[in-house]
Structures are given as C-alpha cells and as structure tokens.
Amino acid sequence: MKDLASILDLDLSKGKYVISKHIYGHFAEHLGRCIYNGLWVGEDSPIPNTRGIRNDIVEALKEINIPNLRWPGGCFADNYHWKDGIGPREDRPYMINTDWGHVVENNHFGTHEFMDLCEQLECEPYICGNVGSGTVKEMQEWVEYLTFDGESPMANLRKKNGREKPWSLNFFGIGNENWGCGGLMKVETYVEKYRQYQTYVSNYSGNEIKKIACGPSEADYHWTEVVMRECTGQTPQLENSTHDKPIKSAWEYYRPQLWGLGLHYYVRNRLNYTSATKFNEDLWFEYMQRAVYMEELITNHSKVMDKYDPDKNVALIVDEWGSWYEPEPGTHPRFLYQQNTLRDALIAGINLNIFNNHCDRVKMANIAQLINVLQALILTEGSEMILTPTYHVFEMYKVHQDSTLIPINIETRDYQFGGGSLPIVNASASRDQQGKVHLTLCNLDPHNSEEITCRLDGDKAISSVNARILTAETMNMCNTFEQPEQIKPITFDDIKIQDNLVSFVLPGKSVLAVELEF
C-alpha cells in the first residue's frame, strides 16, 4: 500500500494552448458492419432513418459533440475509386473489398451519402484520398467535385447527381498507411508521391483544405524524419554572381503544403491477439502499459518534428488509435467486431488525457472505429443499439473540446504487477470559455483506490464541484444487448473542498470527470 496520497498541482495561470475539439474525432471505414448494417441501413429500412442513415446513431453521436469523421478508410481508402460511389445507386458498379474479407461492396454509401452524414452530425468531413492504387487526376477531380462552385466538368457532374452547391471540406489525407496496405512504399517513395499528389489538391471557391500526410506506424521515427525534412525543412538559396542577394530557389515558391502528419498506433499484441472480454490482471496490466506507451510515441515523434518545425505549425494527427483484440467468436474474422469493456474505457481515458496534454502538437485524433469495428463507441444488432464504455468516456471528456489546457504536475505512487510498474494516476485538466475547470482522471490499478489531493494555484475560491464516475464491479464488465446499461457514468459526491484544495478517493479501475466553478 502507498505511504502518501497522490498530489496534483494545477497552475491556473499558465494555460497557453487550446485543446482542439478535433482531438475527439472518429473514423468510419468500409469494414465489416461499420457502414452497412451500422451507419447505413438504406432508405427502405424499417429502422428509422434519414435518407438511409440511422437516426438513433446520429442522435447518439451529436450528444458527444462529434467534431470530425474520417472516411472511407483505412486500408479501404487506397482501393477506393470515388466515381464508383456517385450517381443512381442501382447503376453503381460493385467491387471486391480485398482488404476486409473479400466481400462484395455495392458502393451504395459514397460521397453524397458521407457528406450528408456529416451534415446531419454537424461535423467536419475528413476524407482520405487514394494514393496506393489511384491517380493524381482522380484525386484532383474528387476535390473539384466536392468543393468547386462554378462551371466545370466535375462541378457539373455533382449538380447532375443532385447537389447544386459545393460542400465545405476542411481535412484531406494524401493516402493511408502507404508503408503497408497503401502500397508497401519506402518513405522516400511516399514523400515523392505526397509532393506530387498534394500539388493538385487545390483550394476552390474559398474552400481551404488542410493537407495531411501519411505518417509513421508506431515508433518509425525515420518515417517522420524524412517527411518533415522533405516537406517542411529549411532550404538553401541559390548563389548568383550577378546579383547582390542570392536568388531564392523554386522550392521557396512551390514548397509542399503540409498541415498534418498522421500517426497510427493500436493497443494490441500483434503476436497473440487476445479476447476482448476473457482476461485477468496480467492482460489488464499489459494493455494499460500499451496504452501509456502513447505518451512515449507522441513525445519522441514531436521531438523529430520540432527539429524541422520549431514553431509547431505542422500538427501531429493520431488518426488511427484504439484497442485491438481477436474478433468475437462466431463473427467474420476480417470484420474486426469486438466487445468493449471497462478496460477499453480506461484505454480511451488514458489516450485522451495524453492527447490533451500534448495539444501544442496534437491537433486531431480519430479513434478506430465508430460502430461495430475494433474499439467502437456503438454496437448494433438489427434495430437495437447499445453504447459502449468507450462512448461514455467520450461523453464525459467532451468538456475539454476547445478549452484551454491547464498544466498538471502529478506526484503519484506506482501500480505494480508482475515485476512492472505504472503511475497509478493519469490525468488532464482544462478551463472552458465560461471559466469552469475540468479535470479528468484514470485510476489504472484494478484493485486499490487512491487518495487524491488537487492543489489549485489561483486567486479565486472554488464555489461548487460536480463529478461523475465510470467504473464497474469487474475488469471485464461490458454492456450487452440483454443488459445495455451495466456500465454508465453515475454521480460522484464524495469530494471535499477546503480553500483551493480538492480531495477525494479515486476508486480502482475508474474514470472520473470533475467540474469546478469559481
């Protein structure tokens, strides 16, 4: 047992960086039942829908203030040819989804359906373009189709298909995992393609696109180094003997545009995928370790980026993250359908706290995936729908969106198991635009509670406190269609305030959200 309580020091005067709402982004790929029999049921479905999109899912996602949605992949993106997914649905060609089960894809959910979904959700679309098997022209025409407000072949085609005005498109990814399923490229090859393809991703009709490069897998720091060096590095000037000052190179005028660099990391054991629900403390501890490893990855990739971009103009985009287990028994092995337990709630809380604390560099993230795939927020069976523990964490943490990060110094004991150790407390804090302070904490120890004392350095007294907690009796408890509310947030009242000290006991294996007013 510990000798001292954990101490959290919050300096309210040092808030400098804003936690972008886009850190709380999501991801929907043509994989398993994420799109079909998930988001999309078709206009003729008895399940209540708006133009084929499930109403209950839209309502649930709007409740967590979904800020952006990445589509159509993932690996699927580099096999997707967007013109197959426009026009009358009965005329759209079928394709084989070679990445995810070799099932037939009918292309009924395409560009218009996705953009309609984003409008219903009131969120930003994040489209991932095809570099692996696509052409520069194909990508250029897609952007023109989406965003050009005028007379052109692609704009006229869009109008013919029922959309008069262009859409707003803020985020566009130039390929996905091009080191793997997106073409097995070396980084030097990908950089040349990025520089070429991004040139033709144009800004039309006042729409400004933030271009995102395929970044590294996990700890591939060489990939980050080369992309940053070749797309953002300082360039020498050309000497010219007839001029007093050197003439700038063409690079100064045509430097590639790079708003963000992707990073993909999953909490998984590649050599031994394990059950999402059948585990004991050894696998609890292993996956907590793997979740906390995100801190090291972001820190080290940020150091590489700082060499070429000390002003942090290029964002680190963690556009695939989450837990990955073996598929549920009896389901298609390539549909990646898995249950979602209290362990996944802790994994989500840990990662979101890490992203918040690195918001000077991390500007967007996308958990994988939205529905029925990997660490899903929502699971469906026919007309039924359940919210997972991960969904509830996103709902509890939504208060951080576009709030100012408050730096925290944490002194805590270690959670020790099997010769390893981890800090028991993981946390982040922010102040919203109304002046309220929000603190989110995770207790990684599944057995022991932790006494917490928060010391707030500020000149205003705390007037009220509200808190909610997410926990369960067992590590592997989950919501099911028979018992859909076994895990959900409840009010947490046992908090003491004395001057600017806040103290409470944080139960084992829990996620806590605290709101302070002054």
Short mmCIF file of C-alpha atoms in Angstrom, two decimals:
data_model
loop_
_atom_site.label_atom_id
_atom_site.label_comp_id
_atom_site.label_asym_id
_atom_site.label_seq_id
_atom_site.Cartn_x
_atom_site.Cartn_y
_atom_site.Cartn_z
CA MET A 1 0.00 0.00 0.00
CA LYS A 2 1.03 3.61 -0.52
CA ASP A 3 2.57 5.89 2.05
CA LEU A 4 1.22 9.19 0.68
CA ALA A 5 -1.76 10.35 -1.32
CA SER A 6 -1.33 11.40 -4.92
CA ILE A 7 -0.79 15.13 -5.34
CA LEU A 8 -1.97 17.00 -8.42
CA ASP A 9 -0.78 20.61 -8.78
CA LEU A 10 -2.78 22.73 -11.23
CA ASP A 11 -1.42 26.16 -12.11
CA LEU A 12 -4.45 28.06 -13.37
CA SER A 13 -2.30 30.98 -14.53
CA LYS A 14 -0.27 29.01 -17.08
CA GLY A 15 -2.91 27.96 -19.58
CA LYS A 16 -1.42 28.61 -23.04
CA TYR A 17 -2.59 26.01 -25.54
CA VAL A 18 -6.12 25.16 -26.64
CA ILE A 19 -7.23 21.53 -26.74
CA SER A 20 -8.62 21.29 -30.25
CA LYS A 21 -12.06 19.74 -30.42
CA HIS A 22 -10.73 17.67 -33.32
CA ILE A 23 -8.74 15.53 -30.88
CA TYR A 24 -12.15 13.94 -30.20
CA GLY A 25 -12.59 12.80 -33.80
CA HIS A 26 -13.80 9.47 -35.19
CA PHE A 27 -13.26 7.05 -38.03
CA ALA A 28 -15.66 5.07 -40.23
CA GLU A 29 -14.25 2.61 -42.76
CA HIS A 30 -15.90 0.25 -45.23
CA LEU A 31 -15.05 -2.65 -42.94
CA GLY A 32 -17.37 -5.27 -41.51
CA ARG A 33 -20.57 -3.70 -40.20
CA CYS A 34 -19.31 -0.17 -39.65
CA ILE A 35 -21.00 1.33 -42.72
CA TYR A 36 -23.50 -1.27 -43.91
CA ASN A 37 -25.84 -2.50 -41.16
CA GLY A 38 -24.18 0.10 -38.98
CA LEU A 39 -24.43 3.72 -40.08
CA TRP A 40 -26.23 2.91 -43.31
CA VAL A 41 -29.46 0.90 -43.42
CA GLY A 42 -30.93 2.29 -46.65
CA GLU A 43 -33.95 4.44 -47.21
CA ASP A 44 -36.34 1.46 -47.36
CA SER A 45 -35.28 0.06 -43.97
CA PRO A 46 -37.88 -0.28 -41.19
CA ILE A 47 -35.20 1.11 -38.85
CA PRO A 48 -35.89 4.87 -38.51
CA ASN A 49 -33.52 6.72 -40.81
CA THR A 50 -32.98 9.94 -42.69
CA ARG A 51 -32.05 9.28 -46.30
CA GLY A 52 -30.73 5.85 -45.29
CA ILE A 53 -28.70 6.95 -42.26
CA ARG A 54 -29.82 5.63 -38.85
CA ASN A 55 -31.44 8.33 -36.73
CA ASP A 56 -30.54 6.81 -33.35
CA ILE A 57 -26.84 6.71 -34.23
CA VAL A 58 -26.88 10.32 -35.40
CA GLU A 59 -28.57 11.40 -32.16
CA ALA A 60 -26.05 9.49 -30.03
CA LEU A 61 -23.06 10.96 -31.85
CA LYS A 62 -24.38 14.50 -31.68
CA GLU A 63 -24.66 14.04 -27.91
CA ILE A 64 -20.87 13.69 -27.66
CA ASN A 65 -20.25 16.68 -29.96
CA ILE A 66 -18.55 14.64 -32.67
CA PRO A 67 -16.18 17.14 -34.33
CA ASN A 68 -14.96 15.25 -37.41
CA LEU A 69 -15.29 11.91 -39.16
CA ARG A 70 -12.57 10.19 -41.23
CA TRP A 71 -13.68 8.17 -44.29
CA PRO A 72 -13.55 5.91 -46.42
CA GLY A 73 -10.52 4.28 -44.76
CA GLY A 74 -8.13 3.00 -43.58
CA CYS A 75 -6.80 0.38 -45.95
CA PHE A 76 -10.02 0.60 -47.95
CA ALA A 77 -9.15 4.18 -48.99
CA ASP A 78 -6.27 3.07 -51.22
CA ASN A 79 -8.55 0.66 -53.07
CA TYR A 80 -11.48 3.09 -53.33
CA HIS A 81 -12.31 4.86 -56.57
CA TRP A 82 -14.75 7.60 -55.73
CA LYS A 83 -16.57 7.75 -59.08
CA ASP A 84 -17.90 4.25 -58.37
CA GLY A 85 -19.84 5.72 -55.44
CA ILE A 86 -21.81 8.52 -57.13
CA GLY A 87 -24.91 8.66 -59.30
CA PRO A 88 -28.03 6.46 -59.04
CA ARG A 89 -27.29 3.63 -56.61
CA GLU A 90 -28.69 0.98 -58.91
CA ASP A 91 -26.12 1.98 -61.53
CA ARG A 92 -23.08 1.97 -59.28
CA PRO A 93 -20.57 -0.80 -60.02
CA TYR A 94 -19.78 -3.44 -57.43
CA MET A 95 -16.25 -4.10 -56.21
CA ILE A 96 -14.48 -6.63 -54.01
CA ASN A 97 -13.29 -5.37 -50.65
CA THR A 98 -9.90 -7.07 -50.84
CA ASP A 99 -8.72 -5.65 -47.53
CA TRP A 100 -11.60 -6.75 -45.35
CA GLY A 101 -12.94 -10.19 -46.10
CA HIS A 102 -13.22 -10.15 -49.90
CA VAL A 103 -16.89 -9.32 -49.54
CA VAL A 104 -18.83 -7.54 -52.26
CA GLU A 105 -19.07 -3.75 -51.85
CA ASN A 106 -22.06 -2.28 -53.70
CA ASN A 107 -20.93 1.35 -53.36
CA HIS A 108 -24.35 2.45 -52.14
CA PHE A 109 -22.65 4.56 -49.49
CA GLY A 110 -20.47 7.03 -51.37
CA THR A 111 -19.52 10.68 -51.46
CA HIS A 112 -23.04 12.15 -51.30
CA GLU A 113 -24.10 9.80 -48.52
CA PHE A 114 -20.98 10.52 -46.47
CA MET A 115 -21.28 14.26 -46.83
CA ASP A 116 -24.98 14.01 -45.93
CA LEU A 117 -23.98 12.06 -42.81
CA CYS A 118 -21.51 14.79 -41.80
CA GLU A 119 -24.17 17.46 -42.31
CA GLN A 120 -26.61 15.51 -40.16
CA LEU A 121 -23.93 15.12 -37.49
CA GLU A 122 -22.88 18.79 -37.87
CA CYS A 123 -19.26 17.63 -38.01
CA GLU A 124 -16.30 18.18 -40.33
CA PRO A 125 -15.58 15.56 -43.02
CA TYR A 126 -12.05 14.18 -43.15
CA ILE A 127 -11.61 12.40 -46.48
CA CYS A 128 -8.68 10.10 -47.15
CA GLY A 129 -7.61 10.01 -50.81
CA ASN A 130 -6.31 7.08 -52.83
CA VAL A 131 -2.54 7.15 -53.42
CA GLY A 132 -1.93 3.38 -53.44
CA SER A 133 -4.00 2.47 -56.50
CA GLY A 134 -5.35 5.86 -57.57
CA THR A 135 -4.09 8.59 -59.85
CA VAL A 136 -3.29 12.25 -59.40
CA LYS A 137 -6.14 13.12 -61.74
CA GLU A 138 -8.60 11.01 -59.76
CA MET A 139 -7.72 12.83 -56.54
CA GLN A 140 -7.77 16.25 -58.19
CA GLU A 141 -11.19 15.61 -59.69
CA TRP A 142 -12.63 14.42 -56.36
CA VAL A 143 -11.64 17.66 -54.66
CA GLU A 144 -13.09 19.65 -57.58
CA TYR A 145 -16.31 17.62 -57.44
CA LEU A 146 -16.66 18.29 -53.73
CA THR A 147 -15.70 21.95 -53.47
CA PHE A 148 -15.84 23.89 -56.76
CA ASP A 149 -18.69 26.41 -57.04
CA GLY A 150 -18.80 27.16 -60.74
CA GLU A 151 -18.89 25.64 -64.20
CA SER A 152 -16.52 22.71 -64.65
CA PRO A 153 -16.81 19.06 -65.65
CA MET A 154 -16.73 17.83 -62.05
CA ALA A 155 -18.95 20.57 -60.62
CA ASN A 156 -21.49 19.92 -63.35
CA LEU A 157 -21.36 16.20 -62.61
CA ARG A 158 -22.05 16.94 -58.95
CA LYS A 159 -25.04 19.08 -59.92
CA LYS A 160 -26.31 16.33 -62.21
CA ASN A 161 -26.18 13.99 -59.22
CA GLY A 162 -28.37 16.26 -57.14
CA ARG A 163 -26.05 18.61 -55.25
CA GLU A 164 -26.12 22.16 -56.57
CA LYS A 165 -23.80 23.86 -54.08
CA PRO A 166 -20.38 22.50 -53.16
CA TRP A 167 -19.59 21.14 -49.74
CA SER A 168 -17.10 22.51 -47.27
CA LEU A 169 -14.09 20.22 -46.93
CA ASN A 170 -11.51 21.11 -44.31
CA PHE A 171 -9.35 17.96 -43.98
CA PHE A 172 -7.92 15.79 -46.74
CA GLY A 173 -5.47 12.91 -46.28
CA ILE A 174 -2.98 12.09 -49.04
CA GLY A 175 -3.06 8.30 -48.76
CA ASN A 176 -3.27 5.92 -45.81
CA GLU A 177 -0.64 3.59 -44.33
CA ASN A 178 1.40 3.75 -47.51
CA TRP A 179 4.16 1.92 -45.66
CA GLY A 180 1.75 -1.05 -45.51
CA CYS A 181 -1.63 -1.72 -47.09
CA GLY A 182 -1.40 1.56 -49.02
CA GLY A 183 1.38 0.37 -51.31
CA LEU A 184 4.28 -1.06 -49.23
CA MET A 185 6.28 2.07 -50.01
CA LYS A 186 9.54 3.23 -48.61
CA VAL A 187 9.23 6.65 -47.06
CA GLU A 188 11.41 8.14 -49.79
CA THR A 189 8.94 6.87 -52.40
CA TYR A 190 5.94 8.11 -50.45
CA VAL A 191 7.42 11.60 -50.00
CA GLU A 192 7.81 11.97 -53.75
CA LYS A 193 4.19 10.90 -54.25
CA TYR A 194 2.97 13.20 -51.47
CA ARG A 195 4.72 16.18 -53.02
CA GLN A 196 3.15 15.37 -56.38
CA TYR A 197 -0.38 14.49 -55.29
CA GLN A 198 -0.80 17.36 -52.82
CA THR A 199 0.04 19.84 -55.58
CA TYR A 200 -3.26 19.02 -57.25
CA VAL A 201 -5.38 19.09 -54.10
CA SER A 202 -6.48 22.64 -54.78
CA ASN A 203 -8.47 25.23 -52.89
CA TYR A 204 -11.60 26.06 -54.88
CA SER A 205 -14.23 28.73 -54.31
CA GLY A 206 -12.86 29.90 -50.98
CA ASN A 207 -12.62 26.41 -49.51
CA GLU A 208 -9.29 25.86 -47.77
CA ILE A 209 -8.05 22.29 -47.32
CA LYS A 210 -5.68 21.18 -44.58
CA LYS A 211 -3.50 18.52 -46.17
CA ILE A 212 -2.48 15.53 -44.06
CA ALA A 213 0.38 13.23 -44.98
CA CYS A 214 0.56 9.54 -44.20
CA GLY A 215 2.75 9.39 -41.14
CA PRO A 216 4.54 6.63 -39.29
CA SER A 217 3.42 3.37 -37.84
CA GLU A 218 4.14 3.34 -34.12
CA ALA A 219 7.85 4.06 -33.43
CA ASP A 220 9.05 4.53 -37.02
CA TYR A 221 10.88 7.77 -36.32
CA HIS A 222 12.76 7.55 -39.62
CA TRP A 223 9.46 7.97 -41.49
CA THR A 224 8.69 11.12 -39.52
CA GLU A 225 12.22 12.43 -40.09
CA VAL A 226 12.07 12.07 -43.87
CA VAL A 227 8.58 13.50 -44.31
CA MET A 228 9.37 16.51 -42.14
CA ARG A 229 12.74 17.08 -43.78
CA GLU A 230 11.43 16.83 -47.35
CA CYS A 231 8.18 18.73 -46.85
CA THR A 232 8.96 21.43 -44.29
CA GLY A 233 12.75 21.78 -43.99
CA GLN A 234 14.76 24.94 -44.44
CA THR A 235 16.06 25.33 -47.98
CA PRO A 236 19.27 26.94 -49.18
CA GLN A 237 19.27 29.92 -51.52
CA LEU A 238 20.93 29.72 -54.91
CA GLU A 239 24.07 31.80 -55.39
CA ASN A 240 24.02 34.21 -58.34
CA SER A 241 27.14 36.15 -59.23
CA THR A 242 25.27 38.99 -60.97
CA HIS A 243 23.06 39.87 -58.01
CA ASP A 244 23.88 41.29 -54.62
CA LYS A 245 21.45 38.91 -52.96
CA PRO A 246 21.03 35.21 -53.71
CA ILE A 247 18.03 34.26 -55.80
CA LYS A 248 15.56 32.05 -53.98
CA SER A 249 15.18 28.54 -55.29
CA ALA A 250 11.93 27.31 -56.83
CA TRP A 251 11.42 25.36 -53.61
CA GLU A 252 10.71 28.61 -51.79
CA TYR A 253 7.74 29.18 -54.08
CA TYR A 254 6.48 25.63 -54.56
CA ARG A 255 7.17 24.05 -51.20
CA PRO A 256 4.67 21.23 -50.46
CA GLN A 257 1.82 22.15 -48.19
CA LEU A 258 1.71 20.03 -45.06
CA TRP A 259 -0.79 20.79 -42.32
CA GLY A 260 -0.68 17.47 -40.51
CA LEU A 261 1.28 14.24 -40.19
CA GLY A 262 -0.60 11.07 -39.30
CA LEU A 263 0.41 8.56 -36.62
CA HIS A 264 -1.14 5.11 -36.19
CA TYR A 265 -0.87 3.11 -33.01
CA TYR A 266 -3.12 0.38 -31.63
CA VAL A 267 -3.14 -1.10 -28.14
CA ARG A 268 -2.66 -4.73 -29.11
CA ASN A 269 -0.35 -7.72 -29.03
CA ARG A 270 0.45 -8.48 -32.67
CA LEU A 271 1.85 -11.92 -31.82
CA ASN A 272 -1.06 -13.03 -29.67
CA TYR A 273 -4.38 -11.30 -30.17
CA THR A 274 -6.45 -11.95 -27.07
CA SER A 275 -10.12 -11.88 -26.14
CA ALA A 276 -11.82 -8.55 -25.54
CA THR A 277 -13.73 -9.94 -22.55
CA LYS A 278 -11.92 -13.03 -21.22
CA PHE A 279 -8.85 -11.77 -19.42
CA ASN A 280 -7.32 -11.44 -15.98
CA GLU A 281 -4.97 -8.96 -14.36
CA ASP A 282 -1.91 -9.90 -16.42
CA LEU A 283 -3.67 -8.83 -19.60
CA TRP A 284 -5.21 -5.82 -17.85
CA PHE A 285 -1.72 -4.66 -16.86
CA GLU A 286 -0.21 -5.41 -20.29
CA TYR A 287 -2.84 -3.34 -22.05
CA MET A 288 -2.50 -0.48 -19.58
CA GLN A 289 1.23 -0.49 -20.38
CA ARG A 290 0.49 -0.45 -24.08
CA ALA A 291 -1.96 2.44 -23.64
CA VAL A 292 0.53 4.54 -21.65
CA TYR A 293 3.14 3.92 -24.40
CA MET A 294 1.27 6.51 -26.47
CA GLU A 295 2.95 9.15 -24.29
CA GLU A 296 6.41 7.99 -25.40
CA LEU A 297 5.41 7.85 -29.06
CA ILE A 298 3.99 11.36 -29.11
CA THR A 299 6.93 12.76 -27.17
CA ASN A 300 9.52 11.22 -29.48
CA HIS A 301 7.74 11.97 -32.76
CA SER A 302 7.24 15.54 -31.55
CA LYS A 303 10.98 15.87 -30.93
CA VAL A 304 11.67 14.87 -34.52
CA MET A 305 9.06 17.31 -35.79
CA ASP A 306 10.50 20.08 -33.62
CA LYS A 307 13.82 19.83 -35.49
CA TYR A 308 12.16 20.98 -38.71
CA ASP A 309 9.16 22.83 -37.32
CA PRO A 310 10.06 24.50 -34.01
CA ASP A 311 7.01 26.76 -34.20
CA LYS A 312 4.73 23.71 -34.30
CA ASN A 313 2.91 24.71 -37.47
CA VAL A 314 2.56 21.08 -38.55
CA ALA A 315 0.07 19.11 -36.50
CA LEU A 316 0.55 15.55 -35.30
CA ILE A 317 -2.63 13.71 -36.24
CA VAL A 318 -3.25 10.42 -34.43
CA ASP A 319 -5.83 9.38 -36.98
CA GLU A 320 -5.97 5.71 -36.01
CA TRP A 321 -5.80 4.62 -32.37
CA GLY A 322 -7.61 2.29 -30.01
CA SER A 323 -7.65 -1.28 -28.73
CA TRP A 324 -7.45 -4.34 -30.98
CA TYR A 325 -8.38 -7.87 -29.86
CA GLU A 326 -9.37 -11.08 -31.56
CA PRO A 327 -12.85 -10.92 -33.16
CA GLU A 328 -15.81 -12.12 -31.14
CA PRO A 329 -16.45 -15.87 -31.52
CA GLY A 330 -18.79 -16.70 -34.39
CA THR A 331 -18.13 -13.48 -36.31
CA HIS A 332 -16.26 -12.98 -39.57
CA PRO A 333 -12.54 -12.86 -38.69
CA ARG A 334 -11.92 -9.91 -41.04
CA PHE A 335 -14.87 -7.85 -39.78
CA LEU A 336 -12.97 -6.99 -36.56
CA TYR A 337 -16.07 -6.97 -34.38
CA GLN A 338 -15.15 -6.95 -30.69
CA GLN A 339 -16.84 -6.23 -27.39
CA ASN A 340 -15.94 -3.22 -25.30
CA THR A 341 -15.30 -3.48 -21.56
CA LEU A 342 -14.26 -1.29 -18.66
CA ARG A 343 -10.66 -1.93 -19.75
CA ASP A 344 -11.41 -0.12 -23.01
CA ALA A 345 -12.88 2.81 -21.10
CA LEU A 346 -9.55 3.17 -19.28
CA ILE A 347 -7.65 2.88 -22.57
CA ALA A 348 -9.80 5.66 -24.05
CA GLY A 349 -9.43 7.88 -20.99
CA ILE A 350 -5.64 7.42 -20.85
CA ASN A 351 -5.20 8.25 -24.52
CA LEU A 352 -7.45 11.29 -24.46
CA ASN A 353 -5.60 12.63 -21.42
CA ILE A 354 -2.30 12.16 -23.26
CA PHE A 355 -3.62 13.94 -26.36
CA ASN A 356 -4.91 16.80 -24.24
CA ASN A 357 -1.55 17.21 -22.53
CA HIS A 358 0.23 17.35 -25.90
CA CYS A 359 -2.25 19.72 -27.56
CA ASP A 360 0.59 22.04 -28.58
CA ARG A 361 1.43 19.45 -31.25
CA VAL A 362 -1.53 17.03 -31.37
CA LYS A 363 -4.37 18.83 -33.16
CA MET A 364 -6.57 15.93 -34.23
CA ALA A 365 -7.14 12.24 -33.48
CA ASN A 366 -9.53 9.57 -34.71
CA ILE A 367 -10.42 6.51 -32.66
CA ALA A 368 -10.90 3.29 -34.62
CA GLN A 369 -13.72 2.81 -35.20
CA LEU A 370 -17.14 4.36 -34.86
CA ILE A 371 -19.53 1.39 -34.98
CA ASN A 372 -19.17 -2.42 -34.78
CA VAL A 373 -15.41 -2.40 -35.52
CA LEU A 374 -12.47 -2.50 -33.07
CA GLN A 375 -12.88 -0.05 -30.15
CA ALA A 376 -16.34 1.01 -31.24
CA LEU A 377 -18.45 3.59 -29.47
CA ILE A 378 -21.67 1.95 -30.65
CA LEU A 379 -22.68 -1.66 -31.28
CA THR A 380 -25.76 -2.67 -33.26
CA GLU A 381 -27.79 -5.81 -33.86
CA GLY A 382 -30.61 -5.21 -36.29
CA SER A 383 -32.69 -2.35 -34.92
CA GLU A 384 -31.04 -2.50 -31.48
CA MET A 385 -28.18 -0.26 -30.46
CA ILE A 386 -26.01 -0.08 -27.35
CA LEU A 387 -23.50 2.49 -26.14
CA THR A 388 -20.14 1.10 -25.06
CA PRO A 389 -17.99 2.20 -22.10
CA THR A 390 -15.77 3.99 -24.62
CA TYR A 391 -18.75 6.06 -25.77
CA HIS A 392 -19.35 7.15 -22.19
CA VAL A 393 -15.73 8.28 -21.81
CA PHE A 394 -16.08 10.48 -24.88
CA GLU A 395 -19.27 11.93 -23.43
CA MET A 396 -17.56 12.64 -20.10
CA TYR A 397 -14.50 14.18 -21.78
CA LYS A 398 -16.34 16.38 -24.30
CA VAL A 399 -15.95 19.31 -21.88
CA HIS A 400 -12.28 19.54 -22.92
CA GLN A 401 -13.14 20.39 -26.52
CA ASP A 402 -11.72 23.81 -27.44
CA SER A 403 -10.87 24.51 -23.78
CA THR A 404 -7.51 25.81 -22.59
CA LEU A 405 -5.11 23.20 -21.28
CA ILE A 406 -4.10 23.61 -17.64
CA PRO A 407 -0.66 22.12 -16.96
CA ILE A 408 -0.64 19.46 -14.22
CA ASN A 409 2.25 18.22 -12.13
CA ILE A 410 1.42 14.76 -10.73
CA GLU A 411 3.12 13.01 -7.83
CA THR A 412 1.68 9.54 -7.52
CA ARG A 413 2.60 6.04 -6.43
CA ASP A 414 3.05 3.16 -8.87
CA TYR A 415 0.67 0.38 -9.73
CA GLN A 416 2.94 -2.65 -9.60
CA PHE A 417 2.29 -6.04 -11.15
CA GLY A 418 4.50 -8.93 -12.26
CA GLY A 419 7.72 -7.02 -11.92
CA GLY A 420 6.43 -4.00 -13.85
CA SER A 421 5.06 -0.68 -12.69
CA LEU A 422 2.95 2.20 -13.95
CA PRO A 423 1.89 5.50 -12.40
CA ILE A 424 -1.49 4.79 -10.89
CA VAL A 425 -2.99 8.17 -11.87
CA ASN A 426 -3.33 9.50 -15.41
CA ALA A 427 -4.97 12.92 -15.77
CA SER A 428 -5.52 16.12 -17.75
CA ALA A 429 -7.23 19.43 -16.99
CA SER A 430 -8.65 22.39 -18.88
CA ARG A 431 -10.59 25.61 -18.42
CA ASP A 432 -13.56 26.21 -20.70
CA GLN A 433 -14.75 29.50 -22.13
CA GLN A 434 -17.11 30.02 -19.18
CA GLY A 435 -14.22 29.75 -16.73
CA LYS A 436 -15.07 26.31 -15.38
CA VAL A 437 -12.17 23.95 -14.70
CA HIS A 438 -12.49 20.34 -15.85
CA LEU A 439 -10.31 17.54 -14.53
CA THR A 440 -10.37 14.00 -15.92
CA LEU A 441 -8.55 11.18 -14.15
CA CYS A 442 -7.97 7.46 -14.60
CA ASN A 443 -7.01 5.03 -11.83
CA LEU A 444 -5.10 2.23 -13.57
CA ASP A 445 -4.99 -0.04 -10.52
CA PRO A 446 -7.89 -2.52 -10.77
CA HIS A 447 -7.91 -3.28 -7.04
CA ASN A 448 -6.87 -0.27 -4.96
CA SER A 449 -8.39 3.15 -4.58
CA GLU A 450 -6.16 6.21 -4.41
CA GLU A 451 -6.40 9.29 -2.22
CA ILE A 452 -6.15 12.38 -4.41
CA THR A 453 -5.37 15.93 -3.37
CA CYS A 454 -5.61 18.62 -6.04
CA ARG A 455 -3.88 21.91 -5.27
CA LEU A 456 -5.10 24.77 -7.43
CA ASP A 457 -2.83 27.76 -7.73
CA GLY A 458 -5.14 30.70 -8.34
CA ASP A 459 -6.72 33.74 -6.71
CA LYS A 460 -10.35 32.65 -6.97
CA ALA A 461 -12.10 30.42 -4.46
CA ILE A 462 -13.94 27.29 -5.54
CA SER A 463 -17.69 27.77 -5.22
CA SER A 464 -19.03 24.40 -6.34
CA VAL A 465 -17.97 20.99 -7.61
CA ASN A 466 -19.71 18.34 -9.70
CA ALA A 467 -18.34 14.97 -10.70
CA ARG A 468 -19.26 11.75 -12.46
CA ILE A 469 -17.52 8.40 -12.40
CA LEU A 470 -17.38 5.40 -14.72
CA THR A 471 -16.44 2.08 -13.15
CA ALA A 472 -17.73 -1.47 -12.64
CA GLU A 473 -17.50 -4.42 -10.31
CA THR A 474 -15.15 -6.37 -12.58
CA MET A 475 -12.42 -5.52 -15.07
CA ASN A 476 -14.18 -7.23 -17.96
CA MET A 477 -17.73 -6.00 -17.46
CA CYS A 478 -19.40 -4.72 -20.64
CA ASN A 479 -22.74 -3.55 -21.93
CA THR A 480 -24.72 -6.18 -23.82
CA PHE A 481 -27.96 -6.17 -25.75
CA GLU A 482 -29.54 -8.03 -22.83
CA GLN A 483 -28.05 -5.61 -20.25
CA PRO A 484 -27.24 -2.39 -22.13
CA GLU A 485 -26.58 -0.17 -19.08
CA GLN A 486 -24.29 -2.21 -16.89
CA ILE A 487 -21.60 0.44 -17.30
CA LYS A 488 -22.54 4.10 -17.48
CA PRO A 489 -21.49 7.28 -15.65
CA ILE A 490 -23.02 7.98 -12.26
CA THR A 491 -22.78 10.95 -9.92
CA PHE A 492 -19.73 11.05 -7.64
CA ASP A 493 -20.38 13.08 -4.49
CA ASP A 494 -17.57 12.21 -2.11
CA ILE A 495 -15.40 15.27 -2.77
CA LYS A 496 -14.13 17.72 -0.16
CA ILE A 497 -13.20 21.37 -0.77
CA GLN A 498 -11.07 23.47 1.55
CA ASP A 499 -9.92 26.82 0.19
CA ASN A 500 -8.22 25.81 -3.10
CA LEU A 501 -7.68 22.19 -2.15
CA VAL A 502 -9.88 19.48 -3.63
CA SER A 503 -9.61 15.98 -2.17
CA PHE A 504 -11.33 12.68 -2.86
CA VAL A 505 -10.69 8.95 -3.07
CA LEU A 506 -10.47 7.68 -6.63
CA PRO A 507 -11.77 4.08 -6.80
CA GLY A 508 -9.76 1.39 -8.55
CA LYS A 509 -10.26 0.84 -12.31
CA SER A 510 -12.24 4.04 -12.78
CA VAL A 511 -12.55 7.14 -14.93
CA LEU A 512 -13.59 10.34 -13.15
CA ALA A 513 -14.61 13.73 -14.55
CA VAL A 514 -14.65 16.67 -12.12
CA GLU A 515 -16.07 20.14 -12.82
CA LEU A 516 -15.08 23.11 -10.64
CA GLU A 517 -16.73 26.52 -10.59
CA PHE A 518 -15.22 29.63 -9.01
#
